[in-house]
Amino acid sequence: MFRYFVCFFALTCFSFLGYANDNHSDFREEQNLYGKIYNAPLGIVGNNKVSSVEELYNQKPLIIALVFTRCYGICNPFLLQLSENIKHLQSNSDFNILVISFDPRDNLQDMTNLSKQYGLENNLQWNFAITDSIDAFINSIGFIPKWDSVIKQFDHDALLVGVNEKGLITKNLLGIRIVEDVHKMISSINNVFTPSYRLPTKSNIFSCFNYDPKTQTNRPGLGLLFVALPAIITFLIVTIIVIKSKRTVS
Amino acid sequence: MNIDSLKLKKISALWIIVILVLFIASIVLGILMRLNQGKVIEQSPLTFYTNMTTHGLTMIGIWFAAGMVAVNYLLQRYVKTSYGVNLFAFILTVIGVVMLWVTTYAGKFSTGWTFLYPLPFRDLGSESWSTPLFLISLTILGVGWLVWSVSLMAQIFKKYTLAQAFAWQHFKSNPTVETPPFILITTVTLVGVIASLIAAVIVIVLYFAEYFSHGDFVNDALLMKNLIYFFGHTIANEMLYLGLAVIYEIFGEVSDRPKWKMTWYISLAWNCAMVFILTAFFHHLYMDFVQPQALQIVGQLVSYLASIPSAAVTVFSIVAAVYGVKVRWSIVNLLFFLGVAGWVIGGLGAVIDATISNNIMLHNTLWVPAHFHTYNAMGNVLFSIGFFYWFSTQYVDKLVLSKLTKYTLTLLIVGGIGFLMAFYVAGANSIPRRYSTYPVELTSGPYLAKVGALFATIYLIAILIFFYNIAKRCFVILSASSR
C-alpha cells in the first residue's frame, strides 16, 4: 500500500513540475543570438540599388522591424514608437532600418503607403520592404507569427532584431521599448563592447565553453571537466577508503 | 566515565560554547544590517558589506561545524572516532575564523560570503592583503573540515561494508544486517560534504593561481560560479542533513518512543538525495545565459527531486512517530519537531525560487534570504540547539519542560517567524537583496527591514537564554574529571 502511495506522490510531483515548466515565460530575446540572418532577396520601396538583406547590412548595421500592413494591433504603435525613439537618439546615422512585411499578401504599394503614414518615404535610413522568402527569413530569426483565420490577423510579437555588418544577430528586443533599449541595440550591432561571456584567450585556459566565431557555436571547454571534478575525486576517495578498510579487516 | 568518552564530551562542549558565541555575534551583525537598511542607524556601504560577508561566512561555518560535532558525538555509539582529528578540526576552525574576521574587519574584505569571481580581485575598498589572507583562512577551514569528514567516513567503513553503509541490502526483503538510519544519513551526507569541500579547494587553487600569475592566467567566470555554488549550495544543504541524522538517532529516545528502523524507502530516499543534491546547485545559474539550457533544466528538475525523498520520508517518519501516541515532550524533541517544520517551509520557499518561471521574478530579491534563513534559523539552528540541549543535560541535569523553557521557545518562534515574514513580504514585493540602503522608490524596504530587526532581536533574546542554559552546563562538563 505504501509503495502505491509513494508512486502516487511521485507522479503528483512530476505533474506539478510539468505544469511549472509549461507556464514559465522564456528568454526569447536570447534565442538565435549570433546566428546568421537569412539573406533574403528584397523589394524595397524607392530603392532599386539594393536587392538583398546582405547588401543592406554590408552598408551599415541593421535594425529590422517585422510588421504587416493590415495589422489592427501592435504594428502601428510599435513603428510609431520606433520612429520616435530613433528621432530622440543623439547619433542616429550609424545604422539602417529595415521594415519588412511578413504577410505574403503585402506588396510594394502597401509598404509605400505604410512609409508615407509615418512620413518616412524619403528618409534613406528607412527601408520598407517585402520579400518572397519570408519563411526562411523569419525562421533564421526565430520569429513565429500565427495566422488567426477567424479575425484574419497574425498573432505575433513586436520584435526588433539587431544585425551587425557581418549579418549576425547581436540583439533582439521584444515589445515596445524605450529609447535606452534601442540605444543598447545600436551599440550591440556596432560591436561596441558590452559585458558578456569572454572569448577564449591564452590566459584563460579553463573556459567552460569556447565560442567559435567561424561556426558561431559554443563548444565545451576544459572548464566543464572541473565542474565534475569534485564528484569524481569524492568517488575516488570513497573507493580508496573502502578498499583500504577491506584490507585492514582481512 | 572512561577517558576517551570524557575527552569527546569535553571537545564537544568546547565546540558548542564557541559555536554559540559566534552565533550570537553573527546575529548582532545581521540585526545591524537590517537596522541600516531600515535607516535606524547609518553604516557606510563598506561596513555593511563587511558585516554581510562576516555574517554569512560565519553562519555557514558554525552550523556546518555544529552538525559535524553532533554527528561525531553520536557516531561514537557505533564506531570509534578520532579525538585527535576532532581537536585538529577545532583548532583549525578557530584559527580560520579568527583570520576570517581579521580579513573582514581589519582588511575590509567585503565580497559577500559567496566571494563570486572576480570580486576578490576588485578594489572594493579593502586592503591589498585581505584577498590572500581570506583565501588562506578558507584553506585552513577547508583542510580541517575535509580531514575531519574523511576521518569519520573512514571509521564508518571500518565497521560497515560499502553496501551496508549505504543500506543497499534494504532494497531486498528481509536483510540480514540492519543499517541504522543514522549511519546511512551520515555516510550519504559525508559524501556530499567531501564533494563540496573539494569544490572549495579547486576554487581556492584557481583563485590563488590567478592571484600569483599577475595576469598570465585568468579564470573563467562561469566555471568559478559553478564551482562556488557546488561548494556553497551543497554544504548549506548537507549541514541540514547532518541535523536530520541527529534527529533520526535521538528523537525516539528523548520522546520515549522506539528508535526509527531502516526501511527500503528510507534507504532509497537518502541514496537518491545523495545523488540529486550534488547537481541541484545549477539553479543558482539561471541568470547566466551562457550556461547550457540542458543544465538549467537539470537544475530545476533536481531541485525538486532532491527535496522530495529526504523531506517526504523525514516528515512522514516524524509525523508517524508523534501522531496519535503519547509522546514525552521536552525542549529537545520540540526543537526537533519545529526545526523539521522550519526546514520544510524553507525548503518549499527554495523550491518556489528554484522554479525557472518564478526565479525570473524572485532572483536576487529578499525572497532568497527569506528561504535560506527559514531552513537555517528555524530549521538547522533548532536541530543543533536541540542536540546541544540534549548533550548538555544528559549528564548534568534532567530534561524538563519548565515554564521558562516554554516562554523561551515562544520568543524563539515569534521572533523567528516575524523576522522571516519581513524577508518574505519584501521578497514578494521585489525588494532587492544585498542593498545596504534602499532607494526612495522602494518605500516598503526600510519599513520591513525595521520590522525584521525588531523580531530578530526577540529571536536573539531567546538564543541568549538558550546560550546561558546550555553554556553553563557545558562549563560543568569541561571542568569534570575522569574520576
XYZ file of C-alpha atoms in Angstrom:
733
model
C 0.000 0.000 0.000
C 2.771 2.373 0.979
C 4.568 1.750 -2.312
C 1.400 2.835 -4.199
C 1.348 5.973 -2.059
C 4.994 6.704 -2.948
C 4.269 6.198 -6.672
C 1.177 8.399 -6.489
C 3.116 11.096 -4.636
C 5.964 10.987 -7.160
C 3.503 11.233 -10.079
C 1.769 14.202 -8.457
C 5.086 15.951 -8.005
C 6.038 15.333 -11.628
C 2.662 16.717 -12.738
C 3.338 19.924 -10.833
C 6.799 20.030 -12.355
C 5.339 19.701 -15.845
C 2.816 22.437 -15.056
C 5.559 24.736 -13.805
C 7.612 24.097 -16.926
C 4.661 24.771 -19.211
C 3.986 28.092 -17.570
C 7.367 29.694 -17.430
C 7.999 32.637 -19.689
C 11.079 32.064 -21.767
C 14.155 34.019 -22.697
C 13.147 34.566 -26.311
C 15.312 37.632 -26.609
C 18.314 35.370 -26.058
C 17.391 32.970 -28.853
C 19.181 32.899 -32.200
C 21.824 35.341 -30.993
C 24.986 35.217 -33.077
C 23.177 33.232 -35.743
C 23.372 34.485 -39.307
C 20.323 36.215 -40.709
C 18.906 34.676 -43.881
C 19.953 36.593 -46.980
C 16.503 37.144 -48.429
C 16.003 38.937 -51.745
C 14.261 42.245 -51.116
C 11.930 44.565 -52.902
C 12.491 47.942 -51.282
C 10.264 50.980 -51.671
C 12.037 53.629 -53.766
C 15.367 51.778 -53.807
C 16.419 49.790 -56.867
C 20.124 49.641 -55.982
C 19.764 47.189 -53.133
C 18.180 43.814 -53.748
C 19.008 41.673 -50.700
C 19.378 41.739 -46.940
C 23.121 41.091 -47.271
C 23.611 44.155 -49.434
C 21.790 46.187 -46.841
C 23.783 45.045 -43.799
C 27.045 45.279 -45.757
C 26.412 49.037 -45.998
C 25.650 49.588 -42.324
C 24.428 47.558 -39.346
C 20.740 46.937 -39.486
C 17.713 47.191 -37.223
C 14.916 45.028 -38.545
C 11.248 45.563 -37.622
C 8.767 42.846 -38.570
C 5.259 44.094 -39.358
C 2.337 43.652 -41.764
C 0.280 46.452 -43.225
C -3.162 45.015 -42.428
C -2.324 44.774 -38.750
C -5.020 46.070 -36.385
C -2.846 45.560 -33.328
C 0.722 46.171 -32.267
C 2.375 47.065 -35.608
C 1.382 50.740 -35.764
C 2.189 51.729 -32.158
C 5.362 49.649 -32.465
C 6.541 51.502 -35.589
C 5.455 54.857 -34.193
C 7.471 54.295 -31.005
C 10.476 53.105 -33.021
C 10.428 56.198 -35.240
C 10.080 58.434 -32.163
C 12.967 56.620 -30.438
C 15.194 56.990 -33.492
C 14.429 60.722 -33.609
C 15.478 61.094 -29.984
C 18.833 59.386 -30.449
C 21.797 61.747 -30.321
C 23.645 59.847 -33.015
C 21.337 58.027 -35.398
C 23.321 57.734 -38.584
C 25.437 54.623 -37.929
C 22.755 52.093 -38.839
C 19.896 51.476 -41.240
C 16.380 50.323 -40.516
C 14.613 47.620 -42.446
C 10.842 47.426 -42.006
C 9.849 44.163 -43.615
C 6.418 42.634 -44.052
C 5.929 39.015 -43.075
C 2.476 38.913 -44.684
C 2.627 37.377 -48.179
C -0.432 39.495 -49.154
C 1.554 42.734 -48.775
C 3.015 44.299 -51.915
C 5.311 47.250 -52.565
C 2.360 49.641 -52.848
C 1.176 48.584 -49.353
C 4.649 49.229 -47.950
C 4.838 52.579 -49.757
C 1.591 53.601 -48.093
C 2.916 52.467 -44.752
C 6.083 54.539 -45.142
C 4.010 57.595 -46.091
C 1.885 57.094 -42.992
C 4.957 57.880 -40.891
C 6.435 60.478 -43.258
C 9.447 58.250 -43.900
C 9.089 57.656 -47.640
C 12.022 59.962 -48.426
C 14.188 59.012 -45.465
C 17.138 56.993 -46.839
C 17.817 55.405 -43.467
C 14.432 53.675 -43.511
C 13.838 50.776 -45.912
C 10.284 49.470 -46.279
C 10.471 46.117 -47.991
C 8.845 42.856 -48.964
C 10.425 39.509 -49.806
C 9.335 36.306 -51.467
C 11.428 34.271 -48.994
C 9.731 35.390 -45.839
C 9.553 31.903 -44.252
C 13.288 31.313 -44.462
C 13.898 34.857 -43.281
C 11.723 34.686 -40.159
C 12.966 31.170 -39.373
C 16.531 32.472 -39.195
C 15.331 34.990 -36.600
C 13.087 32.630 -34.657
C 10.065 34.814 -35.277
C 6.877 32.754 -35.446
C 3.666 34.635 -36.331
C 0.449 32.603 -36.034
C -2.369 33.150 -38.502
C -5.821 33.524 -36.980
C -8.291 32.690 -39.752
C -11.295 33.985 -37.787
C -10.070 37.569 -37.405
C -7.759 37.308 -40.422
C -4.838 38.640 -38.425
C -1.437 37.370 -37.403
C -0.838 36.791 -33.724
C 2.768 37.960 -33.400
C 5.375 39.593 -31.240
C 6.581 43.153 -31.690
C 10.166 42.206 -32.473
C 13.193 44.323 -33.261
C 16.241 42.453 -34.496
C 19.730 43.947 -34.439
C 22.119 42.706 -37.144
C 25.766 43.714 -37.392
C 27.731 44.308 -40.596
C 28.596 40.602 -40.803
C 24.947 39.634 -40.822
C 24.990 38.182 -37.270
C 22.032 38.792 -34.978
C 23.529 40.534 -31.941
C 20.406 41.579 -30.064
C 16.641 41.098 -30.018
C 14.121 43.414 -28.381
C 10.624 42.154 -27.692
C 7.748 44.581 -27.257
C 7.547 48.352 -27.434
C 10.750 49.576 -25.818
C 12.220 52.776 -24.508
C 14.954 54.736 -26.258
C 17.681 53.380 -23.894
C 16.953 49.830 -25.059
C 17.221 50.886 -28.693
C 20.479 52.620 -27.822
C 21.820 49.330 -26.389
C 20.795 47.570 -29.577
C 22.637 50.137 -31.685
C 25.759 49.669 -29.532
C 25.415 45.946 -29.968
C 25.116 45.994 -33.784
C 28.076 48.380 -33.983
C 30.129 45.865 -31.992
C 30.533 48.242 -29.043
C 31.703 46.210 -26.057
C 29.043 45.151 -23.607
C 29.889 42.874 -20.670
C 29.378 39.320 -21.840
C 30.986 35.896 -21.903
C 34.583 36.346 -22.904
C 36.176 34.756 -25.909
C 38.948 32.255 -25.174
C 42.422 33.665 -24.781
C 45.803 32.155 -23.990
C 45.480 33.301 -20.368
C 42.022 31.803 -19.984
C 42.560 28.091 -20.426
C 39.783 26.698 -18.255
C 36.732 28.094 -20.030
C 33.544 26.096 -19.662
C 32.713 26.917 -23.269
C 34.690 28.271 -26.168
C 32.887 30.387 -28.723
C 33.970 29.703 -32.267
C 33.248 32.771 -34.422
C 33.646 30.737 -37.618
C 30.906 28.268 -36.819
C 29.125 30.642 -34.395
C 28.776 27.882 -31.874
C 29.816 27.332 -28.289
C 31.919 24.239 -27.792
C 32.502 22.592 -24.387
C 35.828 23.565 -22.868
C 38.191 22.135 -20.287
C 36.449 24.076 -17.522
C 33.400 21.809 -17.738
C 35.573 18.949 -16.535
C 36.395 20.982 -13.434
C 32.694 21.218 -12.588
C 32.535 17.431 -12.492
C 35.879 17.074 -10.745
C 34.640 17.313 -7.102
C 32.244 14.407 -7.653
C 34.933 12.354 -9.418
C 37.522 12.964 -6.670
C 34.955 12.135 -3.972
C 34.144 8.881 -5.738
C 37.861 8.053 -5.794
C 38.284 8.943 -2.104
C 35.352 6.720 -1.099
C 36.715 3.900 -3.258
C 40.183 4.186 -1.690
C 38.731 4.264 1.848
C 36.579 1.193 1.166
C 39.466 -0.767 -0.368
C 41.790 0.222 2.483
C 39.193 -0.726 5.097
C 38.697 -4.149 3.461
C 42.440 -4.781 3.537
C 42.633 -3.780 7.205
C 39.774 -6.141 8.110
C 41.243 -9.052 6.130
C 33.304 7.509 32.703
C 36.258 6.392 30.578
C 38.920 8.852 29.482
C 38.057 8.660 25.737
C 34.417 9.330 26.395
C 35.247 12.280 28.651
C 37.637 13.755 26.082
C 34.936 13.564 23.433
C 32.429 15.228 25.750
C 34.881 17.992 26.590
C 35.783 18.765 23.000
C 32.079 18.680 22.072
C 31.296 21.077 24.948
C 34.067 23.394 23.784
C 32.756 23.348 20.219
C 29.251 24.157 21.465
C 30.361 27.180 23.510
C 32.426 28.590 20.632
C 29.637 27.982 18.107
C 27.038 29.703 20.264
C 29.282 32.711 20.974
C 29.929 33.132 17.247
C 26.227 32.628 16.542
C 25.247 35.446 18.896
C 27.884 37.756 17.395
C 26.654 36.934 13.886
C 23.010 37.575 14.817
C 24.055 41.010 16.110
C 25.734 41.690 12.747
C 22.541 40.643 10.983
C 20.423 42.960 13.137
C 22.836 45.834 12.450
C 22.438 45.230 8.715
C 18.642 45.296 8.941
C 18.776 48.449 11.110
C 20.948 50.098 8.490
C 18.522 49.110 5.728
C 15.737 50.463 7.948
C 17.634 53.754 8.293
C 17.657 53.443 12.078
C 21.453 53.514 12.085
C 23.863 54.697 9.426
C 26.698 52.467 8.255
C 28.976 53.119 5.305
C 28.382 50.699 2.417
C 31.812 49.202 3.103
C 30.900 48.486 6.742
C 27.580 46.991 5.649
C 29.202 44.635 3.150
C 31.956 43.756 5.610
C 29.260 42.790 8.119
C 27.378 40.870 5.430
C 30.471 38.883 4.467
C 31.340 38.080 8.078
C 27.740 37.214 8.962
C 27.295 34.852 6.018
C 30.596 33.022 6.226
C 30.466 32.650 9.997
C 26.913 31.321 9.953
C 27.656 28.765 7.251
C 30.820 27.689 9.040
C 29.420 27.354 12.551
C 26.267 25.477 11.612
C 28.213 23.094 9.439
C 30.579 22.562 12.377
C 27.593 22.160 14.742
C 26.222 19.345 12.595
C 29.624 17.681 12.461
C 30.046 17.960 16.246
C 26.682 16.297 16.811
C 27.300 13.552 14.270
C 30.823 12.926 15.595
C 29.458 12.628 19.131
C 26.646 10.243 18.228
C 28.782 8.215 15.823
C 30.732 7.054 18.878
C 27.736 4.808 19.631
C 28.532 2.734 16.543
C 32.204 3.240 15.664
C 35.302 4.631 17.306
C 36.036 8.156 16.160
C 39.324 10.014 16.395
C 39.646 12.541 19.197
C 42.837 13.880 17.604
C 41.126 14.674 14.318
C 38.233 16.307 16.174
C 40.689 18.500 18.089
C 42.627 19.219 14.885
C 39.420 20.381 13.179
C 38.570 22.532 16.202
C 41.970 24.257 16.255
C 41.924 24.868 12.501
C 38.366 26.172 12.704
C 39.271 28.660 15.438
C 42.365 29.822 13.519
C 40.376 30.037 10.276
C 37.537 32.021 11.858
C 39.934 34.446 13.583
C 41.763 35.002 10.287
C 38.451 35.467 8.528
C 37.313 38.150 10.983
C 40.711 39.876 10.682
C 40.307 39.773 6.897
C 36.871 41.335 7.008
C 37.306 43.869 9.815
C 40.977 44.857 9.570
C 41.279 44.166 5.834
C 37.744 45.345 4.905
C 37.186 42.291 2.724
C 33.582 42.661 1.606
C 32.641 40.401 -1.301
C 29.759 38.641 0.437
C 30.009 35.051 1.623
C 29.866 33.696 -1.925
C 33.067 35.630 -2.856
C 31.993 35.415 -6.500
C 34.624 35.862 -9.169
C 36.082 38.399 -9.868
C 35.033 40.342 -6.713
C 38.039 39.261 -4.585
C 40.301 40.868 -7.203
C 38.315 44.098 -7.481
C 39.088 47.193 -5.457
C 36.058 47.314 -3.171
C 37.800 49.482 -0.611
C 39.628 46.589 1.017
C 43.307 46.256 1.920
C 45.505 44.583 -0.696
C 46.500 41.805 1.728
C 42.922 40.901 2.549
C 42.348 38.714 -0.547
C 45.285 36.313 0.051
C 44.514 36.211 3.780
C 40.887 35.440 3.022
C 41.924 32.593 0.715
C 44.342 31.276 3.349
C 41.617 31.366 6.022
C 39.298 29.391 3.731
C 42.098 26.923 3.044
C 42.631 26.380 6.765
C 38.928 25.872 7.396
C 38.608 23.603 4.361
C 41.580 21.429 5.304
C 40.324 20.998 8.883
C 36.821 20.041 7.801
C 37.948 17.822 4.928
C 40.277 15.817 7.167
C 37.503 15.540 9.764
C 34.933 14.352 7.199
C 37.286 11.813 5.592
C 38.254 10.546 9.055
C 34.613 9.975 10.071
C 33.888 8.258 6.776
C 36.930 6.003 7.166
C 35.727 4.977 10.624
C 32.288 4.078 9.248
C 33.808 1.918 6.507
C 35.966 0.126 9.055
C 32.801 -1.388 10.520
C 30.326 -1.343 7.648
C 30.815 -2.529 4.084
C 30.043 -0.144 1.238
C 26.625 -1.736 0.701
C 25.848 -1.702 4.423
C 26.915 1.923 4.934
C 24.569 2.962 2.114
C 21.912 0.473 3.312
C 21.623 -1.140 -0.113
C 20.755 -4.502 1.449
C 17.419 -2.967 2.472
C 16.307 -2.881 -1.158
C 15.783 -6.630 -0.773
C 13.266 -8.138 1.625
C 14.497 -9.469 4.998
C 18.042 -8.113 5.027
C 20.396 -9.997 7.333
C 22.167 -6.880 8.591
C 20.310 -3.715 9.555
C 21.975 -0.392 8.920
C 20.916 2.247 11.456
C 19.322 5.258 9.690
C 21.894 7.451 11.458
C 24.764 5.603 9.754
C 23.110 5.805 6.321
C 22.341 9.537 6.567
C 25.785 10.308 7.987
C 27.513 8.369 5.183
C 25.376 9.965 2.482
C 25.960 13.412 3.977
C 29.696 12.965 4.347
C 29.920 12.094 0.635
C 28.251 15.415 -0.174
C 30.362 17.294 2.368
C 33.591 15.897 0.919
C 32.494 16.732 -2.642
C 31.579 20.285 -1.665
C 34.849 20.823 0.206
C 36.807 19.530 -2.792
C 34.911 22.034 -4.955
C 36.027 24.726 -2.483
C 39.628 23.511 -2.717
C 39.513 23.774 -6.532
C 38.049 27.296 -6.302
C 40.765 28.377 -3.867
C 43.516 26.884 -6.057
C 42.122 28.708 -9.111
C 41.905 31.990 -7.162
C 45.489 31.571 -5.939
C 46.648 30.718 -9.476
C 45.207 33.949 -10.817
C 46.466 35.971 -7.837
C 50.064 34.796 -8.221
C 50.130 34.753 -12.044
C 49.949 38.567 -12.265
C 47.656 38.451 -15.268
C 49.171 35.488 -17.127
C 46.281 33.306 -16.004
C 42.692 34.450 -15.679
C 39.747 32.417 -14.525
C 36.535 31.685 -16.318
C 33.661 33.457 -14.525
C 31.172 30.716 -15.405
C 33.453 27.963 -14.120
C 34.092 29.859 -10.878
C 30.396 30.460 -10.297
C 29.589 26.807 -10.951
C 32.271 25.674 -8.515
C 31.424 28.248 -5.835
C 27.796 27.133 -5.828
C 28.809 23.490 -5.982
C 30.558 24.220 -2.696
C 28.149 26.756 -1.187
C 24.794 25.249 -2.090
C 25.862 21.705 -1.361
C 27.412 22.393 2.041
C 24.400 24.517 3.074
C 22.171 21.520 2.354
C 24.469 18.878 3.754
C 24.629 20.641 7.108
C 20.850 20.281 7.287
C 21.218 16.588 6.596
C 23.719 16.333 9.458
C 20.997 17.753 11.715
C 18.484 15.273 10.329
C 20.846 12.386 11.084
C 20.812 13.525 14.713
C 17.010 13.612 14.723
C 16.775 10.079 13.316
C 19.123 8.957 16.091
C 17.748 10.605 19.210
C 14.188 11.785 18.512
C 12.823 8.402 19.536
C 14.770 8.099 22.758
C 14.006 11.623 24.005
C 10.323 11.090 23.221
C 10.034 7.669 24.889
C 9.326 6.190 21.504
C 11.083 3.323 19.734
C 14.116 4.213 17.648
C 13.417 4.560 13.919
C 14.288 1.473 11.955
C 15.723 1.297 8.497
C 13.245 0.561 5.708
C 13.572 0.258 1.938
C 12.052 3.673 1.397
C 14.379 5.425 3.881
C 17.313 3.763 2.168
C 16.056 4.676 -1.317
C 15.224 8.256 -0.328
C 18.620 9.029 1.143
C 20.560 7.339 -1.658
C 18.570 9.430 -4.136
C 19.147 12.575 -2.056
C 22.904 11.958 -2.156
C 22.938 11.940 -5.963
C 20.450 14.746 -6.546
C 21.896 17.235 -4.086
C 25.224 17.271 -5.918
C 23.667 18.809 -9.040
C 20.912 20.968 -7.541
C 23.296 23.953 -7.414
C 22.672 24.582 -11.127
C 19.558 26.527 -10.082
C 21.873 29.323 -8.917
C 22.911 29.917 -12.531
C 19.560 30.526 -14.201
C 20.561 34.105 -14.989
C 23.824 33.029 -16.641
C 22.858 32.939 -20.296
C 25.988 31.053 -21.349
C 25.140 28.097 -19.119
C 23.637 25.476 -21.466
C 19.875 25.202 -21.302
C 20.148 21.489 -20.507
C 21.942 22.294 -17.237
C 19.269 24.856 -16.351
C 16.609 22.180 -16.833
C 18.661 19.746 -14.756
C 18.882 22.475 -12.084
C 15.109 22.733 -11.813
C 14.393 19.013 -12.067
C 16.989 18.068 -9.498
C 15.909 20.834 -7.114
C 12.513 19.140 -6.983
C 13.920 15.643 -6.862
C 16.470 16.455 -4.149
C 13.871 17.858 -1.814
C 11.209 15.200 -2.258
C 12.842 11.991 -0.966
C 14.559 13.245 2.156
C 11.841 15.734 3.103
C 8.896 13.453 2.377
C 10.377 10.470 4.188
C 11.564 12.526 7.169
C 8.264 14.359 7.555
C 6.361 11.094 7.212
C 8.610 9.444 9.795
C 8.380 12.256 12.325
C 4.611 12.654 11.950
C 4.167 8.901 12.255
C 6.276 8.982 15.421
C 4.132 11.559 17.195
C 0.661 11.162 15.677
C -1.927 9.584 17.958
C 0.582 8.326 20.520
C 1.736 9.549 23.885
C 4.961 11.456 23.480
C 7.098 12.789 26.311
C 7.571 16.303 25.002
C 10.696 18.097 26.109
C 12.550 21.113 24.796
C 14.729 18.783 22.721
C 12.053 16.990 20.718
C 10.020 20.205 20.461
C 13.028 21.931 18.896
C 13.490 18.965 16.549
C 9.818 18.977 15.601
C 9.724 22.734 14.990
C 13.042 22.513 13.170
C 11.639 19.969 10.718
C 8.664 22.297 10.124
C 11.054 25.223 9.509
C 13.172 23.081 7.220
C 10.146 22.039 5.156
C 8.736 25.591 4.931
C 12.155 26.979 3.965
C 12.555 24.115 1.516
C 9.233 24.976 -0.136
C 10.400 28.594 -0.423
C 13.589 27.290 -2.019
C 11.732 25.071 -4.491
C 9.486 28.009 -5.463
C 12.620 30.042 -6.175
C 14.297 27.137 -7.962
C 11.431 27.009 -10.476
C 12.673 28.894 -13.513
C 9.409 30.755 -14.128
C 9.458 32.072 -10.541
C 13.183 32.711 -10.444
C 12.775 35.338 -13.160
C 10.769 37.337 -10.620
C 12.447 36.331 -7.365
C 16.102 36.202 -8.339
C 18.180 38.499 -6.139
C 15.162 39.691 -4.189
C 14.814 39.263 -0.426
C 12.900 36.056 -1.128
C 16.283 34.348 -1.358
C 17.494 35.256 2.173
C 13.907 34.565 3.312
C 14.018 30.916 2.349
C 17.575 30.177 3.407
C 17.067 31.915 6.741
C 13.913 29.814 7.228
C 15.629 26.482 6.907
C 18.657 27.702 8.803
C 17.363 29.973 11.585
C 14.150 27.985 12.091
C 15.426 24.613 10.865
C 19.055 23.741 11.189
C 19.679 26.006 14.190
C 16.823 24.306 16.049
C 18.217 20.852 15.186
C 21.593 21.849 16.592
C 20.281 23.678 19.661
C 18.103 20.641 20.333
C 21.213 18.491 20.234
C 23.208 20.982 22.344
C 20.423 20.960 24.948
C 20.242 17.178 24.968
C 24.040 16.893 25.139
C 24.362 19.403 27.974
C 21.555 17.975 30.098
C 22.184 14.263 29.792
C 24.996 14.223 32.347
C 24.247 17.300 34.409
C 20.548 17.875 34.535
C 17.184 16.412 33.624
C 15.207 17.260 30.533
C 12.161 19.115 31.742
C 9.771 21.434 30.019
C 9.737 24.287 32.518
C 7.714 27.474 32.207
C 10.839 29.456 31.379
C 11.657 26.979 28.610
C 8.161 27.370 27.180
C 8.453 31.156 27.233
C 11.895 30.968 25.604
C 10.543 28.726 22.894
C 7.633 31.109 22.342
C 10.070 34.009 21.980
C 12.119 31.964 19.517
C 9.078 31.118 17.392
C 7.559 34.617 17.472
C 10.923 36.269 16.797
C 11.836 33.787 14.086
C 8.515 33.963 12.229
C 8.340 37.769 12.414
C 11.904 38.157 11.239
C 11.329 35.762 8.329
C 7.982 37.245 7.317
C 9.662 40.636 6.870
C 12.010 38.947 4.387
C 9.250 37.025 2.563
C 6.918 40.025 2.203
C 9.825 42.174 0.988
C 10.863 39.453 -1.473
C 7.329 39.114 -2.832
C 7.377 42.916 -3.300
C 10.610 42.649 -5.343
C 12.768 44.390 -2.723
C 16.307 43.536 -3.833
C 18.736 41.672 -1.628
C 22.286 42.845 -0.846
C 21.356 46.538 -0.859
C 22.953 48.422 2.032
C 20.270 51.114 1.743
C 17.167 51.254 -0.386
C 16.405 53.933 -2.983
C 13.382 56.131 -2.246
C 11.255 54.235 -4.785
C 11.325 51.123 -2.558
C 9.231 52.578 0.226
C 8.395 49.274 1.908
C 12.064 48.188 2.072
C 13.164 50.278 5.084
C 9.888 49.639 6.948
C 10.149 45.866 6.543
C 13.836 46.000 7.491
C 12.881 47.670 10.798
C 10.211 45.019 11.417
C 12.804 42.338 10.641
C 15.316 43.877 13.038
C 12.724 44.051 15.821
C 11.729 40.403 15.519
C 15.358 39.325 15.069
C 16.068 40.983 18.417
C 13.297 38.891 20.013
C 14.877 35.817 18.421
C 18.247 36.907 19.818
C 16.811 37.178 23.350
C 15.616 33.568 23.096
C 19.028 32.464 21.831
C 20.744 34.281 24.712
C 18.579 32.370 27.218
C 19.375 29.090 25.453
C 23.053 30.041 25.428
C 23.034 30.706 29.170
C 21.358 27.372 29.935
C 23.500 25.318 27.566
C 26.836 27.051 28.198
C 26.663 26.792 31.998
C 26.171 23.011 31.701
C 28.942 22.779 29.105
C 31.310 24.534 31.503
C 30.427 21.884 34.112
C 31.337 19.187 31.571
C 34.585 20.997 30.737
C 35.578 21.075 34.400
C 34.677 17.411 35.033
C 37.427 14.884 35.714
C 37.564 11.211 34.754
C 37.406 10.033 38.389
